[in-house]
PDB file of N, CA and C in Angstrom:
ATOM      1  N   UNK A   7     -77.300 -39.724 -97.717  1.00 92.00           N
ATOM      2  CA  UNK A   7     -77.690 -39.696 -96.323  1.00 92.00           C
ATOM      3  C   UNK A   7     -77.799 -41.142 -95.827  1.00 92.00           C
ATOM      4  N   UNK A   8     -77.281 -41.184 -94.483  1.00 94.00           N
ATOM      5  CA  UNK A   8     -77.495 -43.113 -94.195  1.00 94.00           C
ATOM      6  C   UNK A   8     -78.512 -42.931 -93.212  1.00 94.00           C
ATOM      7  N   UNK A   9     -78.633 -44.214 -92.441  1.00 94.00           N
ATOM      8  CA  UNK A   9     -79.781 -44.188 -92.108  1.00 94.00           C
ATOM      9  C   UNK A   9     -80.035 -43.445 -90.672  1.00 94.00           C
ATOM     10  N   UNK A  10     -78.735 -43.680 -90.093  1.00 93.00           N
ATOM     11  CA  UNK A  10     -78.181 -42.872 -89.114  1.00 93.00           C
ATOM     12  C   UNK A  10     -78.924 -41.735 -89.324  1.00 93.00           C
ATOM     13  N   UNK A  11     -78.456 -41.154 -89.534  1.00 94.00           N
ATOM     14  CA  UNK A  11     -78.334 -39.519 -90.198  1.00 94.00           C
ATOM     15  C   UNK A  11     -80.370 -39.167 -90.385  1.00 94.00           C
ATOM     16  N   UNK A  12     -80.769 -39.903 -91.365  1.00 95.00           N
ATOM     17  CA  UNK A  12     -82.181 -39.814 -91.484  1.00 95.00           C
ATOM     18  C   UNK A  12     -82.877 -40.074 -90.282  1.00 95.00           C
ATOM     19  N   UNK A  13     -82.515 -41.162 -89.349  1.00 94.00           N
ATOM     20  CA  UNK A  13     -83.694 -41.021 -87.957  1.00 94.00           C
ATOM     21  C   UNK A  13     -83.091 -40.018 -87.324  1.00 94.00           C
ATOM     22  N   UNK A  14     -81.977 -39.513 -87.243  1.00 93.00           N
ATOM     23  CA  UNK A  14     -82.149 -38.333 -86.235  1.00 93.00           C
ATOM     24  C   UNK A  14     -82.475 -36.755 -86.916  1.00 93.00           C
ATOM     25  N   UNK A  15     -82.484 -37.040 -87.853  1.00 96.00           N
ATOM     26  CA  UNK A  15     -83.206 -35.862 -88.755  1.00 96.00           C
ATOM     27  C   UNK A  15     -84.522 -36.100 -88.561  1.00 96.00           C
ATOM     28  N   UNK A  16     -85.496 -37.038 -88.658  1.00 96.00           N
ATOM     29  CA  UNK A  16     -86.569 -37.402 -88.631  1.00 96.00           C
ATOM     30  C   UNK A  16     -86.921 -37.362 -87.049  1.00 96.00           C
ATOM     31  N   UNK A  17     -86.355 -37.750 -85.933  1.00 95.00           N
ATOM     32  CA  UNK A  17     -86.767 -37.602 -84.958  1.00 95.00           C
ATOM     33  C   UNK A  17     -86.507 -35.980 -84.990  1.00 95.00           C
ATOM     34  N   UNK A  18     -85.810 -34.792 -84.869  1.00 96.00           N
ATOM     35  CA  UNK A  18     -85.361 -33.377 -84.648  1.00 96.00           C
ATOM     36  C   UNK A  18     -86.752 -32.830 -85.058  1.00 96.00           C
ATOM     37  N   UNK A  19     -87.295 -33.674 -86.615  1.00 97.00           N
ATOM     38  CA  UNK A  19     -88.009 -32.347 -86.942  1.00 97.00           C
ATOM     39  C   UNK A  19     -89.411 -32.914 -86.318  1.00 97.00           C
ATOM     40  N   UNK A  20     -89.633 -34.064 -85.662  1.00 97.00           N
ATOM     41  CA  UNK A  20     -90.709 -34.534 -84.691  1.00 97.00           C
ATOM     42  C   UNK A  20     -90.616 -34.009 -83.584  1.00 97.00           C
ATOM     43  N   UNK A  21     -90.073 -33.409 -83.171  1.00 96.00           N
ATOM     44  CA  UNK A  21     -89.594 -33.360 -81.671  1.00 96.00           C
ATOM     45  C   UNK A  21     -90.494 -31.590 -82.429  1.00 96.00           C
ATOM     46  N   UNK A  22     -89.530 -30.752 -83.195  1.00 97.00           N
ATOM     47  CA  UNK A  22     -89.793 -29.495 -83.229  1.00 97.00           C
ATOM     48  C   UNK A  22     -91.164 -29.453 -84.244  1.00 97.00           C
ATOM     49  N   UNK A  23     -91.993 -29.846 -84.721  1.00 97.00           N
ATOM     50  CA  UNK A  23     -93.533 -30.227 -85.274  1.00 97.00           C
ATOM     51  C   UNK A  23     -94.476 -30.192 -83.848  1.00 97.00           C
ATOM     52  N   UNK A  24     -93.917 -31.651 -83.138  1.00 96.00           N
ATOM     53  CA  UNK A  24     -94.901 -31.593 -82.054  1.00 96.00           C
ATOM     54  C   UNK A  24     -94.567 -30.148 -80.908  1.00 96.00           C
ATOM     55  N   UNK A  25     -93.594 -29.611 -80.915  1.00 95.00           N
ATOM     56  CA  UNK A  25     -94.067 -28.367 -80.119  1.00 95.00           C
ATOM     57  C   UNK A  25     -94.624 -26.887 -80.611  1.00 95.00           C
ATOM     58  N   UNK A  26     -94.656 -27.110 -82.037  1.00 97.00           N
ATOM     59  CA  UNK A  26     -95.113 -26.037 -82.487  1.00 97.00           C
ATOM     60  C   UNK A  26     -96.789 -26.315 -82.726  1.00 97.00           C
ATOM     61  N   UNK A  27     -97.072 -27.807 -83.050  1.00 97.00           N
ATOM     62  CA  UNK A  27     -98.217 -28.113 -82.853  1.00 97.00           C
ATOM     63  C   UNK A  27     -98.870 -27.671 -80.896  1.00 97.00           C
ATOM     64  N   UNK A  28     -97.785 -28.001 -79.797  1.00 96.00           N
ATOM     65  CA  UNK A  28     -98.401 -27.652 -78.927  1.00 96.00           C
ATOM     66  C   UNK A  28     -98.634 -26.124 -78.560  1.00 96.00           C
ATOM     67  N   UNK A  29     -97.918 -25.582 -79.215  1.00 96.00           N
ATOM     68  CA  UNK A  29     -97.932 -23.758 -79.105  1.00 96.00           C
ATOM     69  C   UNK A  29     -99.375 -23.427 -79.712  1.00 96.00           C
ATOM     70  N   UNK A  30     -99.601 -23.846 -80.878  1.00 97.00           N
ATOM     71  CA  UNK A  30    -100.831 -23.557 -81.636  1.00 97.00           C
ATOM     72  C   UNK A  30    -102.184 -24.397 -81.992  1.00 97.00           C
ATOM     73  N   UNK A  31    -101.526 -25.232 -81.611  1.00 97.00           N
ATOM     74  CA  UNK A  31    -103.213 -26.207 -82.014  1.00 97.00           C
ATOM     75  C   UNK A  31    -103.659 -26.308 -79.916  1.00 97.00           C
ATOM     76  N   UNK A  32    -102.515 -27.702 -79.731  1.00 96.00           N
ATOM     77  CA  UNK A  32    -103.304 -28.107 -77.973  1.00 96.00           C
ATOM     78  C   UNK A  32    -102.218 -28.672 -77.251  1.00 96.00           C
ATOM     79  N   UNK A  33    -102.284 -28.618 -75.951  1.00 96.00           N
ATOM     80  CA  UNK A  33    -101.470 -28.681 -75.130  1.00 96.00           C
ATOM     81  C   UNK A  33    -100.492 -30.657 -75.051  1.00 96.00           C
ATOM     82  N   UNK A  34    -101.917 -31.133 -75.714  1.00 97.00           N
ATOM     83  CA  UNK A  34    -102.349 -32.464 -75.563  1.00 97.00           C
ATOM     84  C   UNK A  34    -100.868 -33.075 -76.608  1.00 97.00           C
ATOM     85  N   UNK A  35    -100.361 -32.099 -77.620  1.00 96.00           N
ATOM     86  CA  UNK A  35     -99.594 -32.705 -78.481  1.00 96.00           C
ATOM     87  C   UNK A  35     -98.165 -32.433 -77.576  1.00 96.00           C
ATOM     88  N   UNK A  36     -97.913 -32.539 -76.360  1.00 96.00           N
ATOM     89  CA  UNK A  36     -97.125 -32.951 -75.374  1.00 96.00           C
ATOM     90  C   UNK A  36     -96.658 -34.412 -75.672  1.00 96.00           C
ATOM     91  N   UNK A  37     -97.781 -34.847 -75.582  1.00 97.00           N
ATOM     92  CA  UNK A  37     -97.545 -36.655 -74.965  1.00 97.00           C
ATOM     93  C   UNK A  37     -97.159 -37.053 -76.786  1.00 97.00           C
ATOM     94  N   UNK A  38     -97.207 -36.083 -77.879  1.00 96.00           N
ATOM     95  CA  UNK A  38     -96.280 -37.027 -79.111  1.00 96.00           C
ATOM     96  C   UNK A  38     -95.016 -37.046 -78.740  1.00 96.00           C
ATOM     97  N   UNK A  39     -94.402 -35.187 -78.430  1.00 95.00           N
ATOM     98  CA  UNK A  39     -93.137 -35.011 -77.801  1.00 95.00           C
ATOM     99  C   UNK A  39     -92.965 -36.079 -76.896  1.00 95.00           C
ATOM    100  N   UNK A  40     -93.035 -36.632 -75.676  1.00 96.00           N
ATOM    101  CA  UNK A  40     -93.025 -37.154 -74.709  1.00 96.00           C
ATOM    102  C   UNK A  40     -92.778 -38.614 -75.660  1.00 96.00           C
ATOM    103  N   UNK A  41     -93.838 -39.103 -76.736  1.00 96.00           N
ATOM    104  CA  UNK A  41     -93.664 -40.711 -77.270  1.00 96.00           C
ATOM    105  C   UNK A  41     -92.348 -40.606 -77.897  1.00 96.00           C
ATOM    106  N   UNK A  42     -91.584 -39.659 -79.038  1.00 95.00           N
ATOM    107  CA  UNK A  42     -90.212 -39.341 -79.368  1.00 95.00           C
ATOM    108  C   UNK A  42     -89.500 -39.650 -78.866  1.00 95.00           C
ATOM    109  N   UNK A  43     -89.379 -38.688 -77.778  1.00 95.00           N
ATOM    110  CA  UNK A  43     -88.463 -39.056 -76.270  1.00 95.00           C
ATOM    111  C   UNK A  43     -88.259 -39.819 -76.246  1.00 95.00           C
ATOM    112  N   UNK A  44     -89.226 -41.105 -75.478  1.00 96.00           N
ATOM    113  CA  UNK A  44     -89.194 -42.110 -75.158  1.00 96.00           C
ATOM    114  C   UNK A  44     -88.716 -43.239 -76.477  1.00 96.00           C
ATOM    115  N   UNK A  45     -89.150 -43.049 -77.179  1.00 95.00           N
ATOM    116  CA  UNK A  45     -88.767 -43.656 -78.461  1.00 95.00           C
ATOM    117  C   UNK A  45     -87.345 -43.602 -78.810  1.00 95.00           C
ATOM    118  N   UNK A  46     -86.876 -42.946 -78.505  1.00 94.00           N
ATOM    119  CA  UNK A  46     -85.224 -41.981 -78.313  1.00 94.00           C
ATOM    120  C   UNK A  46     -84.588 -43.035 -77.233  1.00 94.00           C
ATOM    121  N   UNK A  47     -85.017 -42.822 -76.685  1.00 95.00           N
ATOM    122  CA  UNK A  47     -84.543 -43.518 -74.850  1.00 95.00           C
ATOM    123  C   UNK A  47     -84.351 -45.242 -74.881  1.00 95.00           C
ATOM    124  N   UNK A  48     -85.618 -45.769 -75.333  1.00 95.00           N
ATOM    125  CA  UNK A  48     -85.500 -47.237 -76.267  1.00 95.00           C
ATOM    126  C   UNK A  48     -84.579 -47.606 -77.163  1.00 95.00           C
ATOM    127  N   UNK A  49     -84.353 -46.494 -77.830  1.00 93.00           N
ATOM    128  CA  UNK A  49     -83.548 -46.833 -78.897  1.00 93.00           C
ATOM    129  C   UNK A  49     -81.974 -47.331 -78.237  1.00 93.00           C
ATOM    130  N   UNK A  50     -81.763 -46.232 -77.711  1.00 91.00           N
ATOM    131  CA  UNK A  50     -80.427 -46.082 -77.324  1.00 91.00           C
ATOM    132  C   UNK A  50     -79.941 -47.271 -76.346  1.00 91.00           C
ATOM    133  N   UNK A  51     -80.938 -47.661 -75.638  1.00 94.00           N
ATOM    134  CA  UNK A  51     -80.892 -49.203 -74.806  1.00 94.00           C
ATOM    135  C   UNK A  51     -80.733 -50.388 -75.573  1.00 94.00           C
ATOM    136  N   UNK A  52     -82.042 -50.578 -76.652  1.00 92.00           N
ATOM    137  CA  UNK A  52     -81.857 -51.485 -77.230  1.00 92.00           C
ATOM    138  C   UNK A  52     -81.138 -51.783 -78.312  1.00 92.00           C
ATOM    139  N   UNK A  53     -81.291 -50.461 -79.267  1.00 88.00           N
ATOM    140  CA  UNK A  53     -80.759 -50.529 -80.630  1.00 88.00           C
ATOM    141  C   UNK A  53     -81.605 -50.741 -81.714  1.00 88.00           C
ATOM    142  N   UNK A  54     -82.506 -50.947 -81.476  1.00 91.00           N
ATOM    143  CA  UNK A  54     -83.965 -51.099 -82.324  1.00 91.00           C
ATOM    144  C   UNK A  54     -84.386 -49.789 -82.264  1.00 91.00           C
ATOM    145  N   UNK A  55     -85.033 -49.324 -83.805  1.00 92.00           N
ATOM    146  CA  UNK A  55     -85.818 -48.226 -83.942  1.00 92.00           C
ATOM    147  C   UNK A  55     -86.365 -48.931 -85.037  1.00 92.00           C
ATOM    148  N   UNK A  56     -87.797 -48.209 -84.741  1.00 93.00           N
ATOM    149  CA  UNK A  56     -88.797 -48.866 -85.787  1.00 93.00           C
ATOM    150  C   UNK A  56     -88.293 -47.587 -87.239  1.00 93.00           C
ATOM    151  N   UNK A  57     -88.037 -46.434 -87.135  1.00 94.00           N
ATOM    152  CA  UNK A  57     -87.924 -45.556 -88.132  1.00 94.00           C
ATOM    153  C   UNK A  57     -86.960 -46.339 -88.642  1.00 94.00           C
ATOM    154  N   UNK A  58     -85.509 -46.506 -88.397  1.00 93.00           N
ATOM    155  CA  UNK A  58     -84.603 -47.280 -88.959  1.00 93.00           C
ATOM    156  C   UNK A  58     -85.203 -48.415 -90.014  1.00 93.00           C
ATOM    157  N   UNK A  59     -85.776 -49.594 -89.628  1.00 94.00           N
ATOM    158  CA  UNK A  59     -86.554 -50.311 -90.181  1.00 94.00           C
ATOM    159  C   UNK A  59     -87.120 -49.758 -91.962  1.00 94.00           C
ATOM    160  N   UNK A  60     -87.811 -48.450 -91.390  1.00 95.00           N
ATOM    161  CA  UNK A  60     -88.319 -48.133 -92.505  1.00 95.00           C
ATOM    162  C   UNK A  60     -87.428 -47.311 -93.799  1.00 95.00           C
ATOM    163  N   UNK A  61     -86.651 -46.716 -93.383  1.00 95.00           N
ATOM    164  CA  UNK A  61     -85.356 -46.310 -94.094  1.00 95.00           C
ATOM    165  C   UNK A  61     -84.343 -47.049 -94.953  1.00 95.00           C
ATOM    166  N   UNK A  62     -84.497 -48.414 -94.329  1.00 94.00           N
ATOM    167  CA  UNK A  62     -83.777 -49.573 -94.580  1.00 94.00           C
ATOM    168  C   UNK A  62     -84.517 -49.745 -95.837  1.00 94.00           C
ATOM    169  N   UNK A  63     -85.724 -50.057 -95.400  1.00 96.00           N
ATOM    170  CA  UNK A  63     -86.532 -50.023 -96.505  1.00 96.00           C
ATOM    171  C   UNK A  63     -86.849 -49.488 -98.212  1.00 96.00           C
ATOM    172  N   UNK A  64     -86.415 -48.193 -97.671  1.00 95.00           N
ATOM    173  CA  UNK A  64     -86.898 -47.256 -98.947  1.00 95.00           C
ATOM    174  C   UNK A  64     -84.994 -47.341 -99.226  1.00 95.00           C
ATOM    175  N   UNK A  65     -84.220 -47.968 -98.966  1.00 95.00           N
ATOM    176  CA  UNK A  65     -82.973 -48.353 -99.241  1.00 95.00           C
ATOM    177  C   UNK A  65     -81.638 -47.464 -98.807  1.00 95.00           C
ATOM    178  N   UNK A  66     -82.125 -46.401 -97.991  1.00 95.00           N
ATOM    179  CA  UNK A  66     -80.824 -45.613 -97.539  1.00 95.00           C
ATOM    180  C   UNK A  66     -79.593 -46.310 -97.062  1.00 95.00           C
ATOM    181  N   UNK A  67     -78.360 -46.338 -97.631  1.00 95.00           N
ATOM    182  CA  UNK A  67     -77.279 -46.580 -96.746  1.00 95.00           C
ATOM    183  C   UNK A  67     -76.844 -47.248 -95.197  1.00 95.00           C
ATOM    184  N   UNK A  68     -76.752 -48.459 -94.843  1.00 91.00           N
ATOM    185  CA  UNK A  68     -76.384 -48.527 -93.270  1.00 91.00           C
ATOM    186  C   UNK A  68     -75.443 -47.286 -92.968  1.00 91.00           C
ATOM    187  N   UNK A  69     -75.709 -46.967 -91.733  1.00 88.00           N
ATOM    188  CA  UNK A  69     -74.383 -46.191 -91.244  1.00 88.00           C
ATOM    189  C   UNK A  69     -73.915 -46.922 -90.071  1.00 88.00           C
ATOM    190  N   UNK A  70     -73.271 -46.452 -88.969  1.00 89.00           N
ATOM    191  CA  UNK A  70     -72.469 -47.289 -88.112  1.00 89.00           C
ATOM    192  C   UNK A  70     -73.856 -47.435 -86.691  1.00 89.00           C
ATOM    193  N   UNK A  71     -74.995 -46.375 -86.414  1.00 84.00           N
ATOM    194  CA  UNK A  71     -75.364 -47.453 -85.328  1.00 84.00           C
ATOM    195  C   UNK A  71     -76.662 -48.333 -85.206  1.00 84.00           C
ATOM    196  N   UNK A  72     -76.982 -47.986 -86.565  1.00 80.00           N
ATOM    197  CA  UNK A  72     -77.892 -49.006 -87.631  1.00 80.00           C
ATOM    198  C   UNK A  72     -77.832 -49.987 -88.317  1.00 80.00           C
ATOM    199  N   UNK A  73     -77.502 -51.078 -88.023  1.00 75.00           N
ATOM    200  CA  UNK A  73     -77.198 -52.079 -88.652  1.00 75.00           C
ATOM    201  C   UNK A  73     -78.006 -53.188 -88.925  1.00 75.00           C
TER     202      UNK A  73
END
């Protein structure tokens, strides 16, 4: 798996956590969905993701928009 591949796996299952957290726990776990998003939205402008960073880390593969 590269690293590519792992933040958007990692963002998918954040995105679907925080709404099942908002179905059953509180309404309030909106605004994690909402930080994702936005975290999503940054990314794609700048090219920086802090998850990337950490992937890099634990040594996964570059892929092409992680570098």
């Amino acid at each position: 798996m590269t690293i590519d591949k792992a933040v958007f796996s990692f963002a998918g299952a954040m995105v679907l956590l925080s709404l099942a957290l908002t179905l059953w726990v509180s309404q309030w776990f909106l605004l994690f969905t909402a930080f994702v998003g936005l975290n999503l939205l940054q990314t794609g402008f700048t090219g920086v993701c802090p998850a990337a960073f950490v992937f890099k880390k634990l040594g996964l593969p570059v892929g092409c928009a992680f570098k």
